[in-house]
């Protein structure tokens, strides 16, 4: 039985708000090194989802991991390592706008690597997103004297795009919890190894920092991402993708309100180009999937 319109609306609204708070909790946790923040995000998410995964295993029995799962976990770890590090060098607005270009990465890899055809709206979206990203990198260089943060966010977008491609393959054969829990666990282990290897400390932070790290794993990771995946069963990917575009705007408003972080005028045109490009590419990719999955 399909859920009510009110339930769908409230769930998606909660998901958008939850994910938008991700960058805010990262900023509140910046007493800790970036790799440590990324590790705690995934460690808390894995720990909080463990009861659900354990219950699933008790009911369905144990199964062998999909071969792609370890790679997905490592790539997800790199995504958060790059993106969280970017927030030390650039604004929330620029970081979140650039990391959300992941659908553009998926489209590019699908076309050039997987031989999926792309019509003119997709190419226009790629072009707009590229121009907008270049504009934001230039904006960082002009205002902050460095493009390190913007480039780290773009690296995070590439990792997220690859993670989504792998997830699209594996999720056809595995339920949500059977896929995401092992991925979260492997990502946490990967980030732990990276944090230790880079000499980052894992303890000795204030209670407020530890509280922010817990909320980072609970709110944007467990609540936010889970609500999107749940809603995909009942709503079109185009509608959800359009709603997801609200995240950079909401995150920017939250950063202005909670962190007193102003948005430079030069960021606005770049952000508009990026969001327009993401929307065009998402619509194009959804049409391709619909044609592929339609009955003959």
Short mmCIF file of C-alpha atoms in Angstrom, two decimals:
data_model
loop_
_atom_site.label_atom_id
_atom_site.label_comp_id
_atom_site.label_asym_id
_atom_site.label_seq_id
_atom_site.Cartn_x
_atom_site.Cartn_y
_atom_site.Cartn_z
CA UNK A 1 0.00 0.00 0.00
CA UNK A 2 1.35 3.38 -1.01
CA UNK A 3 1.89 5.95 1.77
CA UNK A 4 -0.26 9.07 1.98
CA UNK A 5 0.73 12.28 0.23
CA UNK A 6 1.27 13.91 3.64
CA UNK A 7 3.66 11.14 4.73
CA UNK A 8 5.64 11.40 1.49
CA UNK A 9 5.82 15.18 1.76
CA UNK A 10 6.95 15.15 5.40
CA UNK A 11 9.54 12.43 4.75
CA UNK A 12 11.08 14.23 1.79
CA UNK A 13 11.07 17.54 3.63
CA UNK A 14 12.84 15.90 6.56
CA UNK A 15 15.38 14.37 4.15
CA UNK A 16 16.20 17.68 2.47
CA UNK A 17 16.63 19.47 5.81
CA UNK A 18 18.66 16.59 7.30
CA UNK A 19 21.16 16.47 4.45
CA UNK A 20 21.45 20.27 4.35
CA UNK A 21 22.62 20.19 7.97
CA UNK A 22 25.62 18.03 7.00
CA UNK A 23 27.95 20.92 6.24
CA UNK A 24 26.79 22.74 9.39
CA UNK A 25 27.67 19.81 11.64
CA UNK A 26 31.04 19.53 9.89
CA UNK A 27 31.74 23.18 10.69
CA UNK A 28 30.72 22.64 14.32
CA UNK A 29 33.18 19.69 14.46
CA UNK A 30 36.23 21.45 13.05
CA UNK A 31 38.13 21.08 16.27
CA UNK A 32 38.80 17.59 14.83
CA UNK A 33 40.85 16.90 11.66
CA UNK A 34 38.90 16.38 8.43
CA UNK A 35 39.64 12.65 8.17
CA UNK A 36 38.58 12.17 11.79
CA UNK A 37 35.28 13.95 11.11
CA UNK A 38 34.68 11.74 8.07
CA UNK A 39 35.52 8.61 10.09
CA UNK A 40 33.10 9.46 12.89
CA UNK A 41 30.34 10.26 10.42
CA UNK A 42 30.53 6.79 8.88
CA UNK A 43 31.29 5.00 12.16
CA UNK A 44 28.24 6.47 13.87
CA UNK A 45 26.08 5.72 10.82
CA UNK A 46 27.24 2.08 10.78
CA UNK A 47 26.71 1.71 14.53
CA UNK A 48 23.24 3.25 14.43
CA UNK A 49 22.17 1.02 11.53
CA UNK A 50 23.64 -2.15 13.03
CA UNK A 51 20.41 -3.25 14.80
CA UNK A 52 18.45 -3.00 11.51
CA UNK A 53 21.11 -4.92 9.61
CA UNK A 54 21.35 -7.56 12.35
CA UNK A 55 17.57 -8.03 12.36
CA UNK A 56 17.61 -8.43 8.58
CA UNK A 57 20.33 -11.06 8.81
CA UNK A 58 18.48 -12.98 11.53
CA UNK A 59 15.35 -13.10 9.36
CA UNK A 60 16.95 -13.75 5.97
CA UNK A 61 20.21 -15.49 6.89
CA UNK A 62 23.77 -14.53 5.99
CA UNK A 63 24.77 -13.91 2.39
CA UNK A 64 28.07 -13.33 0.61
CA UNK A 65 28.94 -9.69 -0.07
CA UNK A 66 28.60 -8.41 -3.61
CA UNK A 67 32.07 -8.17 -5.22
CA UNK A 68 31.57 -4.43 -5.82
CA UNK A 69 30.69 -3.65 -2.19
CA UNK A 70 34.24 -3.19 -0.82
CA UNK A 71 35.10 -0.86 -3.70
CA UNK A 72 31.91 1.14 -3.06
CA UNK A 73 32.89 1.52 0.60
CA UNK A 74 36.38 2.77 -0.27
CA UNK A 75 35.03 5.23 -2.83
CA UNK A 76 32.43 6.53 -0.37
CA UNK A 77 35.21 7.03 2.19
CA UNK A 78 37.18 9.08 -0.34
CA UNK A 79 34.08 11.12 -1.16
CA UNK A 80 33.67 12.22 2.44
CA UNK A 81 37.42 12.67 2.92
CA UNK A 82 37.58 15.11 -0.01
CA UNK A 83 34.29 16.92 0.64
CA UNK A 84 34.74 17.44 4.39
CA UNK A 85 38.30 18.68 3.79
CA UNK A 86 36.94 21.20 1.26
CA UNK A 87 34.92 22.92 4.00
CA UNK A 88 38.17 24.02 5.66
CA UNK A 89 39.16 25.98 2.56
CA UNK A 90 35.97 27.32 1.00
CA UNK A 91 32.44 28.43 1.88
CA UNK A 92 29.51 26.11 2.47
CA UNK A 93 27.79 27.51 -0.64
CA UNK A 94 30.67 26.71 -3.00
CA UNK A 95 31.45 23.35 -1.42
CA UNK A 96 27.88 22.04 -1.46
CA UNK A 97 27.16 23.33 -4.96
CA UNK A 98 30.23 21.63 -6.40
CA UNK A 99 29.87 18.32 -4.56
CA UNK A 100 26.28 18.08 -5.82
CA UNK A 101 27.54 17.89 -9.43
CA UNK A 102 27.73 14.10 -8.91
CA UNK A 103 24.80 13.46 -11.33
CA UNK A 104 26.86 15.19 -14.02
CA UNK A 105 29.75 12.82 -13.28
CA UNK A 106 27.37 9.86 -13.60
CA UNK A 107 26.14 11.12 -16.97
CA UNK A 108 29.66 11.68 -18.29
CA UNK A 109 30.92 8.26 -17.19
CA UNK A 110 27.76 6.59 -18.54
CA UNK A 111 28.24 8.21 -21.94
CA UNK A 112 31.99 7.83 -22.40
CA UNK A 113 32.56 4.67 -20.36
CA UNK A 114 29.31 2.71 -20.65
CA UNK A 115 28.34 3.82 -24.18
CA UNK A 116 24.97 5.28 -23.16
CA UNK A 117 23.65 7.81 -25.67
CA UNK A 118 22.98 11.33 -24.51
CA UNK A 119 20.64 13.80 -26.21
CA UNK A 120 21.14 17.56 -26.46
CA UNK A 121 19.59 18.39 -23.03
CA UNK A 122 22.22 16.19 -21.41
CA UNK A 123 25.05 17.84 -23.33
CA UNK A 124 23.66 21.28 -22.47
CA UNK A 125 23.50 20.27 -18.82
CA UNK A 126 27.11 19.06 -18.91
CA UNK A 127 28.19 22.34 -20.47
CA UNK A 128 26.29 24.48 -17.96
CA UNK A 129 27.63 22.49 -15.03
CA UNK A 130 31.19 22.72 -16.34
CA UNK A 131 30.92 26.48 -16.84
CA UNK A 132 29.33 26.94 -13.42
CA UNK A 133 32.03 24.83 -11.74
CA UNK A 134 34.78 26.79 -13.48
CA UNK A 135 33.09 30.02 -12.37
CA UNK A 136 33.01 28.86 -8.74
CA UNK A 137 36.67 27.79 -8.85
CA UNK A 138 37.54 31.22 -10.25
CA UNK A 139 35.39 32.86 -7.56
CA UNK A 140 37.33 31.03 -4.83
CA UNK A 141 40.65 32.00 -6.39
CA UNK A 142 39.60 35.64 -6.59
CA UNK A 143 38.01 35.95 -3.14
CA UNK A 144 40.04 33.49 -1.03
CA UNK A 145 43.30 33.38 -2.96
CA UNK A 146 43.10 29.59 -3.35
CA UNK A 147 41.09 27.07 -5.34
CA UNK A 148 42.00 24.16 -3.04
CA UNK A 149 38.56 23.99 -1.43
CA UNK A 150 36.72 24.07 -4.76
CA UNK A 151 38.94 21.36 -6.25
CA UNK A 152 38.50 19.15 -3.18
CA UNK A 153 34.72 19.52 -3.50
CA UNK A 154 34.91 18.55 -7.18
CA UNK A 155 37.01 15.51 -6.25
CA UNK A 156 34.28 14.61 -3.75
CA UNK A 157 31.70 14.92 -6.52
CA UNK A 158 33.64 12.48 -8.73
CA UNK A 159 33.86 9.96 -5.91
CA UNK A 160 30.15 10.34 -5.18
CA UNK A 161 29.32 9.86 -8.87
CA UNK A 162 31.31 6.62 -9.02
CA UNK A 163 29.67 5.47 -5.79
CA UNK A 164 26.22 6.09 -7.27
CA UNK A 165 27.11 4.11 -10.41
CA UNK A 166 28.21 1.11 -8.35
CA UNK A 167 25.17 1.42 -6.10
CA UNK A 168 22.88 1.40 -9.12
CA UNK A 169 24.30 -1.97 -10.16
CA UNK A 170 24.32 -3.62 -6.73
CA UNK A 171 20.90 -2.35 -5.57
CA UNK A 172 19.22 -4.36 -8.34
CA UNK A 173 20.25 -7.50 -6.44
CA UNK A 174 20.30 -6.34 -2.80
CA UNK A 175 17.90 -4.57 -0.46
CA UNK A 176 18.78 -1.12 0.86
CA UNK A 177 20.06 -2.25 4.27
CA UNK A 178 21.94 -5.24 2.78
CA UNK A 179 23.87 -2.85 0.58
CA UNK A 180 24.38 0.32 2.61
CA UNK A 181 25.38 -1.22 5.93
CA UNK A 182 28.45 -3.13 4.62
CA UNK A 183 29.36 -0.06 2.55
CA UNK A 184 29.16 2.23 5.59
CA UNK A 185 31.19 -0.22 7.67
CA UNK A 186 33.92 -0.54 5.03
CA UNK A 187 33.97 3.24 4.55
CA UNK A 188 34.43 3.73 8.31
CA UNK A 189 37.33 1.24 8.38
CA UNK A 190 38.95 2.93 5.36
CA UNK A 191 38.70 6.35 6.96
CA UNK A 192 40.07 5.02 10.24
CA UNK A 193 43.15 3.70 8.42
CA UNK A 194 43.58 7.01 6.57
CA UNK A 195 43.16 9.07 9.74
CA UNK A 196 45.76 7.00 11.62
CA UNK A 197 48.14 7.00 8.65
CA UNK A 198 47.96 10.82 8.41
CA UNK A 199 48.56 11.17 12.14
CA UNK A 200 45.17 12.62 12.92
CA UNK A 201 43.99 12.31 16.51
CA UNK A 202 40.74 10.45 17.21
CA UNK A 203 40.06 11.50 20.82
CA UNK A 204 40.50 14.45 23.15
CA UNK A 205 37.79 16.66 21.68
CA UNK A 206 35.17 18.65 23.55
CA UNK A 207 31.75 17.20 24.31
CA UNK A 208 30.17 19.63 21.84
CA UNK A 209 32.43 18.31 19.07
CA UNK A 210 31.57 14.70 19.89
CA UNK A 211 27.90 15.65 19.93
CA UNK A 212 28.22 17.23 16.48
CA UNK A 213 29.98 14.12 15.18
CA UNK A 214 27.14 11.93 16.46
CA UNK A 215 24.56 14.21 14.85
CA UNK A 216 26.56 14.11 11.61
CA UNK A 217 26.19 10.34 11.46
CA UNK A 218 22.55 10.35 12.56
CA UNK A 219 20.95 13.29 10.77
CA UNK A 220 22.38 13.68 7.23
CA UNK A 221 23.62 10.10 6.85
CA UNK A 222 20.99 7.86 8.46
CA UNK A 223 17.91 10.09 8.24
CA UNK A 224 18.65 12.16 5.12
CA UNK A 225 19.98 9.56 2.70
CA UNK A 226 17.55 6.89 3.92
CA UNK A 227 14.52 9.11 3.32
CA UNK A 228 15.54 9.71 -0.30
CA UNK A 229 16.04 6.01 -0.95
CA UNK A 230 12.71 5.19 0.69
CA UNK A 231 10.84 7.76 -1.41
CA UNK A 232 12.31 6.45 -4.68
CA UNK A 233 9.94 3.49 -4.38
CA UNK A 234 6.90 5.76 -4.68
CA UNK A 235 8.01 8.87 -6.60
CA UNK A 236 9.86 9.49 -9.85
CA UNK A 237 13.60 10.04 -9.77
CA UNK A 238 13.09 13.33 -11.66
CA UNK A 239 10.88 14.73 -8.90
CA UNK A 240 13.21 13.63 -6.13
CA UNK A 241 16.26 14.95 -8.00
CA UNK A 242 14.54 18.29 -8.40
CA UNK A 243 13.85 18.35 -4.66
CA UNK A 244 17.47 17.43 -3.94
CA UNK A 245 18.48 20.64 -5.71
CA UNK A 246 17.02 22.47 -2.72
CA UNK A 247 19.86 21.14 -0.55
CA UNK A 248 22.60 23.58 -1.71
CA UNK A 249 20.20 26.49 -1.32
CA UNK A 250 19.07 25.41 2.14
CA UNK A 251 22.64 24.65 3.25
CA UNK A 252 23.69 28.12 2.13
CA UNK A 253 20.83 29.71 4.11
CA UNK A 254 21.71 27.64 7.19
CA UNK A 255 25.36 28.70 6.90
CA UNK A 256 24.28 32.35 6.67
CA UNK A 257 21.98 31.96 9.70
CA UNK A 258 24.06 29.73 11.99
CA UNK A 259 27.62 30.56 10.88
CA UNK A 260 27.18 34.18 9.73
CA UNK A 261 28.64 33.11 6.39
CA UNK A 262 27.71 35.56 3.65
CA UNK A 263 27.35 34.53 0.01
CA UNK A 264 29.60 36.48 -2.32
CA UNK A 265 27.78 37.99 -5.34
CA UNK A 266 30.18 36.19 -7.69
CA UNK A 267 28.95 32.80 -6.37
CA UNK A 268 25.35 33.39 -7.47
CA UNK A 269 25.75 33.09 -11.28
CA UNK A 270 28.06 30.09 -10.92
CA UNK A 271 25.58 28.41 -8.59
CA UNK A 272 22.70 29.07 -11.00
CA UNK A 273 24.66 27.48 -13.86
CA UNK A 274 25.56 24.44 -11.76
CA UNK A 275 21.99 23.85 -10.54
CA UNK A 276 20.56 24.27 -14.05
CA UNK A 277 23.10 21.82 -15.43
CA UNK A 278 22.39 19.23 -12.73
CA UNK A 279 18.64 19.43 -13.38
CA UNK A 280 19.02 19.00 -17.14
CA UNK A 281 21.40 16.06 -16.77
CA UNK A 282 19.17 14.37 -14.18
CA UNK A 283 16.09 14.63 -16.42
CA UNK A 284 18.11 13.25 -19.35
CA UNK A 285 19.48 10.30 -17.35
CA UNK A 286 16.04 9.45 -15.98
CA UNK A 287 14.56 9.40 -19.48
CA UNK A 288 17.33 7.04 -20.63
CA UNK A 289 16.64 4.66 -17.73
CA UNK A 290 12.91 4.81 -18.41
CA UNK A 291 13.39 3.87 -22.08
CA UNK A 292 15.77 1.06 -21.12
CA UNK A 293 13.41 -0.42 -18.53
CA UNK A 294 10.18 0.02 -20.54
CA UNK A 295 8.57 -3.26 -21.69
CA UNK A 296 9.06 -4.16 -25.33
#
